[in-house]
């Protein structure tokens, strides 16, 4: 109906995902002359997808000591601009790659400019860092050395100073020497070229001259003046002495020479020799010294006295084959000399001990005499010994403790032997194992003592291994409670009912005795019944067993005759009888409880879920070699859980050799 209508709009603005983005919801309205109105909506999305622009700095090359973070050197971004955002500022990150040497690198500088809507422009600038400047240093002054001075000793020749480089640190100068021969074998001229090289191979070289000369005469020690007997050969340097400590600051292999001038002495067999020694080095530096040799006969004979010796009191001190004889009798002029001895005896600290001072004397034909002393110590250091044998360790049960043995002792020298016996026990009167220690303290007249000990390890059998049983209450069987006791035990004890309203006849329990006259039972009669066995004697104690009464009697497919048990274990790694095995009833899925006891009743192995893997090892009593039990006969107790079978017991032979 209406004409010339004109629509109008209103805008609602919502902030977008970033400061330069928004969503405008525009509502258009058209109304006719009778106020009939139509409204429609237009959505205008404003966004910023244009990244900013800028100019990256030119690539640049720096020396290694210039600061790459200084933008006045490397250049800065210019002409930053963006279509919407203002005041933008570019940032950069550097990636450094090692150059051709330690002080050189290539810096890849990535410049980034991001507007307020995360539109980003990235440009790359490359900064090359070089090291082209060589180091500097001061070379040592030229110097003159004696030939025995070490030209490699920088404390003498001087060392490089003031090493410096624009980038490298801790630089160290090196040198090479060129040696030219001097005026004599020990003289030379050394041309030393010093070089300092930085980490990038930039090098500086300077020269030092070292002059080596030899002006020092050699030294030596002339032999001491010496007196020789009449038969000595004065040309024998081993007698007269030779020059020693020949030394020269530079020459090596020098050898002294001598000339002799002889004058007669006081008798025909005596004389005085004036020996002049001369030593010259390779550069003709010479030293001369004089030795005087007097020839005479004043030498006493020599011999070797027997070593001091210690004898036991039952040995014969007059027997030279025991005490030793003089040897190596010799004299410079006399022959066929024979030594003699005298003995002085002093008492020792006890009746069987003494000290013999034996003085040996040897005299030559000119009454030159030599006396030497040998000391013979007579001691008694041997303690009395046991006649026969003593069993040092005994393992017994408390009912088999042996009597104290009567021991006999003997001594090599003493007739009066003292024996003291002492016995101690760790027993505290309880039902626990204990040890008896028997000590014999033996001593002789010189206080030599010996201790002989016997250890008796006593096992108190108050803890008898037990098993439990599951029975059917309706079974009319006489179950012997002794079948639940394992190992060795005394059968003279008394059984009593500890838990449950049951009766027993001695050791016999019949489950059906709990039934009434109609052979019925109540639920409270099912469950556990505890029976206690009390025993006395030398090893008293008590032990309890449990029988569980059930209302269902299960017949298992595996019977007692199906069970096969090892007779022997030979743990010698030959693959035969290596392990103790229980076989024949594997299909029934039973759990085996295994206990192994030694012949004294000590438990050496126990496993409540045995997997046929015992090969003679033990971590408890009766250990043999390498944690294996000793070879012998042992006893097993096997309880096959939930089988309805009584425990199996028997012997097993174990060989671990």
XYZ file of C-alpha atoms in Angstrom:
657
model
C 0.000 0.000 0.000
C 2.750 2.477 0.941
C 5.263 3.888 -1.538
C 8.552 5.719 -1.363
C 9.586 3.756 1.749
C 13.239 4.051 2.937
C 14.975 1.573 5.276
C 17.152 2.692 8.213
C 19.774 0.754 10.293
C 21.477 0.634 13.675
C 24.917 -0.974 14.345
C 26.086 -3.061 17.308
C 29.919 -3.503 17.426
C 31.603 -6.518 19.149
C 35.378 -6.680 19.724
C 37.117 -9.246 17.477
C 40.049 -11.623 18.113
C 42.598 -8.785 18.152
C 42.594 -4.975 18.683
C 42.132 -4.233 14.940
C 39.299 -6.747 14.430
C 35.522 -6.432 15.189
C 32.101 -7.815 14.265
C 29.329 -5.270 13.335
C 25.771 -6.501 13.632
C 23.703 -4.100 11.378
C 19.919 -4.189 11.938
C 17.893 -2.809 8.959
C 14.301 -1.618 9.572
C 11.556 -0.752 6.999
C 8.156 0.659 8.238
C 5.071 1.467 6.110
C 2.579 4.283 6.706
C 0.542 2.116 9.031
C 3.600 1.217 11.161
C 3.935 -2.255 9.762
C 7.627 -3.004 10.256
C 10.112 -5.493 8.817
C 13.528 -5.995 10.439
C 16.517 -7.859 8.892
C 20.121 -8.267 10.096
C 23.424 -7.887 8.215
C 26.826 -8.984 9.703
C 29.972 -7.040 8.775
C 33.302 -8.684 9.835
C 36.231 -6.286 10.177
C 39.670 -7.975 10.205
C 43.419 -7.266 9.918
C 45.309 -9.757 7.747
C 47.968 -7.509 6.264
C 51.476 -7.920 7.814
C 53.626 -4.857 8.484
C 56.617 -3.851 6.347
C 60.181 -2.661 7.145
C 63.700 -2.437 5.722
C 66.317 -4.857 7.160
C 69.948 -3.595 7.707
C 72.585 -4.501 5.123
C 74.838 -7.531 5.740
C 78.021 -6.443 7.588
C 81.506 -7.792 8.536
C 82.990 -7.128 12.041
C 86.326 -7.820 13.726
C 86.067 -10.436 16.504
C 86.532 -7.819 19.246
C 83.674 -5.630 17.969
C 80.289 -5.872 19.758
C 77.729 -7.497 17.472
C 74.918 -6.264 19.739
C 75.886 -2.633 19.035
C 73.343 -1.559 16.388
C 75.451 1.499 15.588
C 77.915 -1.045 14.116
C 75.536 -3.637 12.679
C 72.649 -1.361 11.578
C 68.987 -1.114 12.668
C 65.615 -1.698 10.988
C 64.042 1.327 9.209
C 60.728 2.228 7.537
C 58.507 0.182 9.914
C 54.895 0.507 8.641
C 51.493 -1.250 8.970
C 48.025 -0.691 7.501
C 46.322 -0.516 10.932
C 48.790 -0.699 13.826
C 51.120 2.164 14.781
C 54.302 2.585 16.816
C 55.534 -0.883 15.865
C 59.124 -1.816 16.719
C 61.077 -4.676 15.178
C 62.980 -7.182 17.372
C 65.659 -9.693 16.432
C 67.101 -13.065 17.453
C 70.600 -14.237 16.603
C 71.714 -17.703 15.509
C 75.480 -18.087 15.733
C 77.357 -20.560 13.513
C 81.032 -21.353 14.164
C 83.337 -19.831 11.570
C 86.589 -21.118 10.101
C 88.439 -20.612 13.418
C 87.523 -20.279 17.131
C 87.265 -16.447 16.943
C 85.253 -16.378 13.721
C 81.504 -16.883 13.388
C 78.493 -16.139 11.222
C 75.554 -14.511 12.969
C 72.199 -14.993 11.256
C 70.111 -12.125 12.665
C 66.375 -12.672 12.138
C 64.407 -9.389 12.388
C 60.703 -9.717 13.226
C 57.930 -7.055 13.067
C 54.453 -8.028 14.357
C 51.286 -5.870 14.318
C 48.568 -5.917 16.973
C 46.789 -8.789 15.213
C 49.928 -10.996 15.124
C 50.563 -10.455 11.420
C 54.319 -10.914 11.210
C 57.045 -10.037 8.715
C 60.483 -11.683 9.092
C 63.694 -10.605 7.316
C 67.277 -11.856 7.750
C 70.568 -9.962 8.117
C 73.954 -11.764 8.038
C 76.810 -10.518 10.279
C 80.221 -12.045 9.545
C 82.735 -11.977 12.452
C 86.444 -12.289 11.419
C 89.821 -12.340 13.245
C 92.600 -10.899 11.020
C 94.857 -9.126 13.565
C 98.004 -11.033 14.744
C 99.054 -11.013 18.428
C 101.925 -8.960 19.932
C 104.664 -9.854 22.497
C 108.150 -8.914 23.780
C 111.033 -11.316 22.930
C 113.749 -12.048 25.637
C 117.166 -10.361 25.361
C 120.050 -12.292 23.726
C 122.163 -14.128 26.379
C 125.421 -16.129 26.957
C 125.289 -19.477 28.894
C 127.798 -22.012 30.183
C 127.533 -25.276 28.290
C 126.073 -27.112 31.304
C 123.258 -24.668 31.625
C 119.959 -25.822 30.199
C 119.107 -23.656 27.224
C 115.505 -24.910 27.475
C 115.236 -23.522 31.019
C 113.375 -20.275 30.452
C 114.293 -19.099 33.960
C 117.855 -18.816 32.552
C 117.270 -17.743 28.955
C 114.216 -15.561 29.522
C 110.641 -15.998 28.419
C 108.263 -14.063 26.204
C 106.268 -11.336 27.991
C 103.342 -9.065 27.238
C 101.546 -11.568 24.970
C 98.381 -9.848 23.758
C 95.720 -10.340 21.091
C 92.523 -8.508 20.153
C 90.358 -11.657 20.623
C 92.303 -14.737 21.785
C 93.245 -15.216 25.452
C 95.741 -17.389 27.315
C 98.130 -17.338 24.358
C 101.444 -19.068 24.897
C 104.595 -18.464 22.886
C 106.540 -21.393 21.442
C 110.038 -21.478 20.049
C 112.239 -23.467 17.713
C 116.023 -23.555 18.012
C 118.628 -23.653 15.227
C 122.045 -24.689 16.632
C 125.418 -23.806 15.000
C 128.717 -25.387 16.177
C 131.037 -23.157 18.290
C 134.864 -23.024 18.694
C 135.072 -26.409 20.503
C 132.824 -29.479 20.873
C 130.943 -27.982 23.845
C 130.358 -24.496 22.334
C 127.476 -23.467 20.069
C 125.261 -20.569 18.938
C 121.505 -21.052 19.247
C 119.163 -18.966 17.091
C 115.788 -19.120 18.925
C 112.719 -18.108 16.906
C 109.757 -17.264 19.182
C 106.275 -17.508 17.725
C 102.886 -16.492 19.176
C 99.811 -17.605 17.214
C 96.236 -16.652 18.047
C 93.233 -18.983 17.804
C 92.664 -18.037 14.149
C 96.230 -18.725 13.004
C 97.437 -15.102 12.968
C 101.131 -15.340 13.994
C 103.998 -13.052 15.081
C 107.668 -14.291 15.117
C 110.721 -12.652 16.848
C 114.374 -13.871 17.245
C 116.607 -14.306 20.350
C 120.331 -15.352 20.147
C 121.813 -17.682 22.876
C 125.644 -18.111 22.912
C 126.864 -21.357 24.626
C 130.551 -21.665 25.771
C 132.732 -24.007 27.948
C 135.226 -22.333 30.345
C 134.919 -24.723 33.347
C 137.551 -27.390 34.110
C 136.324 -30.927 35.002
C 136.178 -32.164 38.602
C 136.776 -35.547 40.209
C 137.526 -37.149 43.573
C 141.010 -38.586 43.867
C 141.208 -41.923 45.764
C 142.030 -41.541 49.436
C 145.580 -42.198 50.557
C 145.776 -45.905 51.201
C 148.014 -48.445 52.956
C 148.419 -51.883 51.361
C 149.831 -55.109 52.707
C 153.064 -56.483 51.335
C 151.482 -58.842 48.838
C 149.169 -56.246 47.302
C 149.400 -55.304 43.600
C 149.554 -51.487 43.495
C 148.449 -51.544 39.857
C 145.164 -53.178 40.920
C 142.795 -50.222 41.006
C 140.291 -52.324 42.975
C 142.862 -52.214 45.835
C 144.287 -48.715 45.549
C 141.094 -46.992 44.601
C 140.035 -45.341 41.384
C 138.993 -41.824 40.551
C 135.269 -41.324 41.263
C 132.759 -38.620 40.592
C 134.396 -37.623 37.311
C 132.258 -34.753 36.178
C 132.374 -31.941 33.709
C 129.814 -29.310 33.032
C 129.598 -30.415 29.393
C 131.932 -33.288 28.384
C 130.885 -36.877 29.008
C 132.764 -40.168 29.055
C 135.903 -38.537 30.525
C 138.463 -40.910 32.013
C 141.293 -39.911 34.367
C 144.868 -41.194 33.837
C 147.756 -41.407 36.305
C 151.568 -41.626 36.565
C 153.444 -43.146 39.589
C 156.675 -42.062 41.342
C 157.986 -44.757 43.826
C 160.380 -44.326 46.830
C 161.595 -47.111 49.154
C 160.006 -47.573 52.602
C 161.340 -48.667 56.038
C 161.786 -52.303 55.005
C 162.174 -54.268 51.802
C 158.429 -54.971 51.614
C 157.375 -51.353 52.127
C 157.342 -48.367 49.801
C 155.628 -45.026 49.138
C 153.937 -44.480 45.779
C 153.094 -40.905 44.690
C 150.265 -41.238 42.109
C 149.376 -38.131 40.031
C 145.850 -38.246 38.480
C 144.896 -36.005 35.491
C 141.441 -35.300 33.929
C 140.947 -33.137 30.751
C 137.616 -32.196 29.110
C 136.777 -31.823 25.392
C 137.699 -28.099 25.416
C 141.146 -28.768 27.030
C 140.178 -27.577 30.536
C 142.404 -29.728 32.896
C 142.405 -30.732 36.625
C 145.330 -32.580 38.425
C 145.223 -34.272 41.912
C 147.697 -36.487 43.902
C 147.181 -39.779 45.847
C 149.724 -41.392 48.224
C 149.878 -45.247 48.491
C 151.786 -46.755 51.471
C 152.730 -50.476 51.157
C 153.101 -52.407 54.498
C 152.052 -55.577 56.381
C 149.572 -54.698 59.168
C 146.485 -56.605 57.972
C 144.884 -59.128 60.293
C 143.404 -62.275 58.811
C 139.702 -62.400 57.880
C 136.964 -64.988 58.212
C 133.201 -65.242 58.334
C 131.757 -66.033 61.721
C 128.606 -68.218 61.762
C 125.336 -66.324 61.993
C 123.745 -65.853 65.392
C 121.319 -68.718 65.863
C 118.477 -69.735 68.086
C 118.100 -73.368 69.113
C 115.310 -75.132 70.866
C 116.217 -76.475 74.295
C 116.290 -80.095 73.076
C 118.970 -79.353 70.426
C 122.786 -79.932 71.003
C 124.688 -76.593 71.064
C 128.066 -78.397 70.632
C 126.966 -79.806 67.278
C 128.730 -77.517 64.749
C 126.444 -78.858 61.997
C 123.619 -77.113 63.882
C 125.364 -73.966 65.137
C 127.576 -73.310 62.078
C 131.356 -73.208 61.538
C 133.814 -70.460 60.524
C 134.214 -70.030 56.757
C 136.312 -68.005 54.319
C 139.520 -67.958 56.504
C 142.050 -65.789 54.635
C 145.202 -63.671 55.183
C 147.251 -61.448 52.902
C 150.474 -63.395 53.538
C 149.934 -66.340 55.898
C 148.299 -69.640 54.822
C 146.638 -72.700 56.443
C 145.074 -70.707 59.300
C 142.412 -72.322 61.535
C 139.969 -70.552 63.864
C 139.230 -71.729 67.434
C 136.425 -70.760 69.845
C 135.604 -70.476 73.552
C 132.079 -70.481 75.069
C 130.650 -68.405 77.934
C 127.219 -69.566 79.169
C 124.645 -67.435 81.018
C 121.314 -68.665 82.383
C 118.082 -67.696 80.621
C 114.718 -66.539 81.932
C 113.425 -70.040 82.665
C 114.989 -73.425 83.555
C 115.201 -74.572 79.924
C 116.773 -71.400 78.452
C 120.359 -69.988 78.278
C 122.628 -67.757 76.166
C 125.989 -69.032 74.824
C 128.522 -66.335 73.820
C 130.924 -68.110 71.410
C 134.148 -66.166 70.671
C 135.951 -67.280 67.466
C 139.657 -66.269 67.049
C 141.950 -66.374 63.957
C 145.703 -65.307 64.197
C 148.213 -64.992 61.302
C 151.987 -65.628 61.454
C 152.692 -61.964 62.310
C 150.349 -62.043 65.311
C 147.701 -59.977 63.567
C 144.527 -61.338 65.212
C 140.835 -61.188 64.402
C 138.109 -62.132 66.933
C 134.403 -62.379 66.148
C 131.481 -63.330 68.358
C 128.577 -65.632 67.643
C 125.577 -65.695 69.963
C 123.665 -68.951 70.418
C 120.301 -68.502 72.149
C 118.825 -71.609 73.743
C 115.092 -71.127 74.082
C 111.977 -73.061 74.909
C 109.266 -71.636 72.630
C 107.264 -74.751 71.981
C 104.061 -75.222 73.907
C 102.983 -78.681 75.041
C 101.240 -80.644 72.316
C 98.245 -82.965 72.344
C 98.858 -86.684 72.208
C 96.229 -88.065 69.850
C 93.379 -86.094 68.251
C 90.563 -83.861 69.503
C 87.228 -83.546 67.684
C 87.007 -79.731 67.658
C 83.351 -79.288 66.604
C 80.514 -81.671 67.542
C 76.897 -81.159 66.462
C 74.469 -83.139 68.630
C 70.933 -83.103 69.881
C 70.487 -82.370 73.548
C 70.020 -86.052 74.405
C 73.389 -87.098 72.898
C 75.903 -84.706 74.565
C 79.228 -86.604 74.837
C 81.340 -86.813 77.990
C 84.406 -84.575 78.421
C 87.356 -86.451 76.825
C 90.477 -87.253 78.860
C 93.326 -85.481 77.015
C 97.062 -86.251 77.340
C 99.779 -83.631 76.587
C 103.597 -83.816 76.107
C 106.469 -81.237 75.970
C 109.957 -81.360 74.395
C 111.840 -80.002 77.455
C 109.584 -79.558 80.468
C 108.458 -82.445 82.644
C 106.080 -80.288 84.673
C 103.071 -79.517 82.435
C 100.139 -77.507 83.786
C 96.656 -78.247 82.413
C 93.596 -76.140 83.283
C 90.152 -77.184 82.020
C 87.164 -74.860 81.741
C 83.693 -75.519 80.351
C 81.092 -72.828 79.573
C 77.596 -73.053 78.141
C 75.255 -70.558 76.462
C 72.192 -72.445 77.690
C 69.676 -70.280 79.605
C 67.412 -73.182 80.618
C 64.868 -72.478 77.863
C 63.945 -74.664 74.896
C 66.441 -72.983 72.543
C 69.642 -74.340 70.973
C 72.873 -73.596 72.803
C 76.635 -74.130 72.640
C 79.045 -75.793 75.105
C 82.650 -74.524 74.928
C 85.338 -76.830 76.435
C 88.770 -75.204 76.825
C 92.049 -76.870 77.860
C 94.738 -74.268 78.783
C 98.166 -76.000 78.673
C 101.526 -74.438 79.722
C 105.106 -75.644 80.343
C 107.826 -74.450 82.766
C 108.800 -71.599 80.390
C 105.289 -70.234 80.107
C 104.616 -71.528 76.591
C 100.860 -71.836 76.387
C 98.438 -73.545 74.076
C 94.666 -73.556 73.956
C 92.698 -76.540 72.764
C 88.988 -76.002 72.297
C 86.075 -78.296 71.642
C 82.745 -76.735 70.595
C 79.573 -78.747 71.146
C 76.600 -77.318 69.229
C 73.486 -78.606 70.982
C 70.112 -78.706 69.215
C 67.095 -78.696 71.542
C 64.316 -80.609 69.764
C 61.465 -78.792 71.477
C 60.179 -77.456 68.132
C 58.983 -80.484 66.169
C 58.009 -79.696 62.556
C 54.286 -80.199 62.052
C 51.674 -80.461 59.338
C 47.885 -79.857 59.310
C 45.092 -82.095 57.972
C 41.675 -81.701 56.347
C 39.216 -84.507 57.196
C 35.561 -85.189 56.470
C 33.410 -85.239 59.616
C 31.488 -88.235 58.335
C 34.610 -90.348 57.782
C 34.837 -93.277 60.143
C 38.636 -93.451 60.290
C 41.119 -93.615 63.157
C 43.481 -90.739 62.340
C 46.808 -90.933 64.188
C 47.838 -87.422 65.349
C 51.489 -88.550 65.235
C 51.133 -88.489 61.436
C 51.152 -84.658 61.692
C 54.552 -84.564 63.508
C 57.565 -84.413 61.199
C 61.206 -85.355 61.699
C 62.497 -87.033 64.912
C 60.545 -86.799 68.174
C 59.900 -88.585 71.465
C 56.691 -90.716 71.315
C 56.327 -90.900 75.123
C 54.414 -87.582 75.377
C 50.699 -86.917 75.942
C 48.076 -85.631 73.447
C 45.319 -83.273 74.659
C 42.449 -81.440 72.949
C 43.154 -77.690 73.045
C 40.398 -76.277 70.844
C 37.057 -77.931 69.942
C 34.630 -80.292 71.658
C 36.299 -83.545 70.638
C 37.650 -86.672 72.270
C 40.778 -88.644 71.472
C 42.029 -92.092 72.401
C 45.708 -91.633 73.075
C 46.877 -90.229 69.741
C 43.860 -91.468 67.745
C 41.108 -89.086 66.614
C 38.023 -90.365 64.747
C 36.003 -87.567 63.060
C 32.813 -89.665 63.145
C 32.957 -89.706 66.959
C 31.380 -86.228 66.804
C 28.214 -87.573 65.058
C 25.049 -88.147 67.101
C 23.196 -91.466 67.266
C 21.538 -90.633 63.915
C 24.974 -89.998 62.341
C 24.084 -86.299 62.077
C 26.127 -83.227 62.969
C 25.612 -79.476 63.359
C 27.380 -76.691 61.453
C 29.147 -75.470 64.569
C 30.943 -78.845 64.736
C 32.739 -78.064 61.460
C 35.978 -76.067 61.416
C 39.372 -76.242 63.159
C 40.266 -78.566 66.050
C 43.597 -77.987 67.782
C 45.465 -80.854 69.489
C 48.567 -80.292 71.669
C 51.369 -82.790 72.196
C 53.405 -82.335 75.435
C 56.677 -84.241 75.979
C 59.357 -84.289 78.677
C 62.835 -85.790 79.132
C 66.194 -84.181 78.418
C 64.655 -82.017 75.656
C 61.126 -81.051 76.886
C 58.561 -79.074 74.916
C 55.092 -78.964 73.371
C 53.670 -78.534 69.875
C 50.167 -78.082 68.445
C 48.543 -79.359 65.246
C 45.273 -78.396 63.564
C 42.687 -80.666 61.904
C 39.980 -78.992 59.832
C 36.659 -80.919 59.626
C 34.668 -80.386 56.452
C 31.181 -81.508 55.419
C 32.272 -82.595 51.920
C 34.513 -85.565 51.186
C 36.465 -85.061 48.001
C 37.937 -87.988 46.094
C 40.959 -86.822 44.123
C 42.054 -88.511 40.892
C 45.650 -88.678 42.181
C 46.480 -91.208 44.841
C 49.405 -92.027 47.119
C 50.714 -94.674 44.699
C 50.994 -92.075 41.924
C 53.536 -89.919 43.787
C 57.185 -90.417 42.744
C 59.941 -88.885 44.937
C 63.692 -88.601 44.240
C 65.985 -91.046 46.024
C 69.211 -89.112 45.440
C 70.512 -85.674 44.404
C 73.968 -85.424 42.755
C 74.698 -81.716 42.273
C 77.728 -82.198 40.011
C 76.271 -80.398 36.969
C 76.139 -83.507 34.763
C 72.410 -83.068 34.061
C 71.446 -86.259 35.952
C 69.676 -86.160 39.367
C 70.573 -82.469 39.677
C 67.406 -81.593 41.644
C 65.098 -83.150 44.246
C 61.844 -83.848 42.342
C 58.220 -84.745 43.147
C 56.433 -86.128 40.064
C 53.529 -88.337 38.979
C 50.627 -86.068 40.084
C 51.298 -82.975 37.993
C 47.834 -83.091 36.344
C 46.125 -82.536 39.708
C 47.700 -79.065 40.154
C 48.700 -79.672 43.787
C 50.949 -77.327 45.810
C 53.956 -79.050 47.437
C 55.217 -77.979 50.862
C 58.785 -79.312 51.323
C 61.048 -79.454 54.390
C 64.609 -80.944 54.429
C 66.327 -81.927 57.719
C 69.876 -83.088 58.476
C 70.633 -86.145 60.581
C 70.546 -84.049 63.792
C 67.030 -82.791 63.065
C 68.102 -79.278 62.002
C 65.965 -77.835 59.211
C 68.222 -76.837 56.298
C 65.586 -76.074 53.621
C 61.902 -75.097 53.523
C 59.608 -74.037 50.666
C 55.794 -73.714 50.832
C 55.430 -73.720 47.029
C 58.169 -76.086 45.919
C 58.992 -76.108 42.180
C 61.370 -79.110 41.951
C 64.435 -76.811 42.097
C 66.424 -77.782 45.248
C 69.962 -79.009 44.450
C 71.587 -79.259 47.871
C 71.928 -75.559 48.687
C 71.391 -74.282 52.212
C 71.541 -70.883 53.918
C 71.188 -72.277 57.433
C 72.868 -75.155 59.289
C 75.425 -77.699 58.091
C 76.966 -75.649 55.294
C 79.575 -77.326 53.133
C 81.547 -75.755 50.277
C 80.095 -72.827 48.259
C 76.805 -72.778 50.242
C 76.082 -76.454 49.535
C 75.323 -78.945 52.300
C 77.950 -81.633 52.983
C 77.548 -84.956 51.205
C 75.390 -87.351 53.246
C 71.897 -88.611 54.031
C 69.089 -86.110 54.738
C 65.371 -86.465 55.469
C 62.397 -84.920 53.695
C 58.826 -84.132 54.733
C 56.370 -83.442 51.875
C 52.847 -82.170 52.429
C 50.720 -82.134 49.239
C 48.167 -79.417 49.950
C 44.442 -80.228 49.464
C 45.255 -83.709 48.212
C 43.715 -85.673 51.054
C 47.030 -87.545 51.268
C 49.072 -87.927 54.435
C 52.513 -86.229 54.509
C 55.344 -88.170 52.817
C 58.610 -88.667 54.776
C 61.802 -90.485 53.958
C 65.588 -90.296 53.425
C 67.350 -88.646 50.492
C 71.066 -89.044 49.679
C 72.751 -85.773 48.636
C 76.176 -85.606 46.954
C 77.713 -82.130 46.466
C 81.321 -83.115 45.685
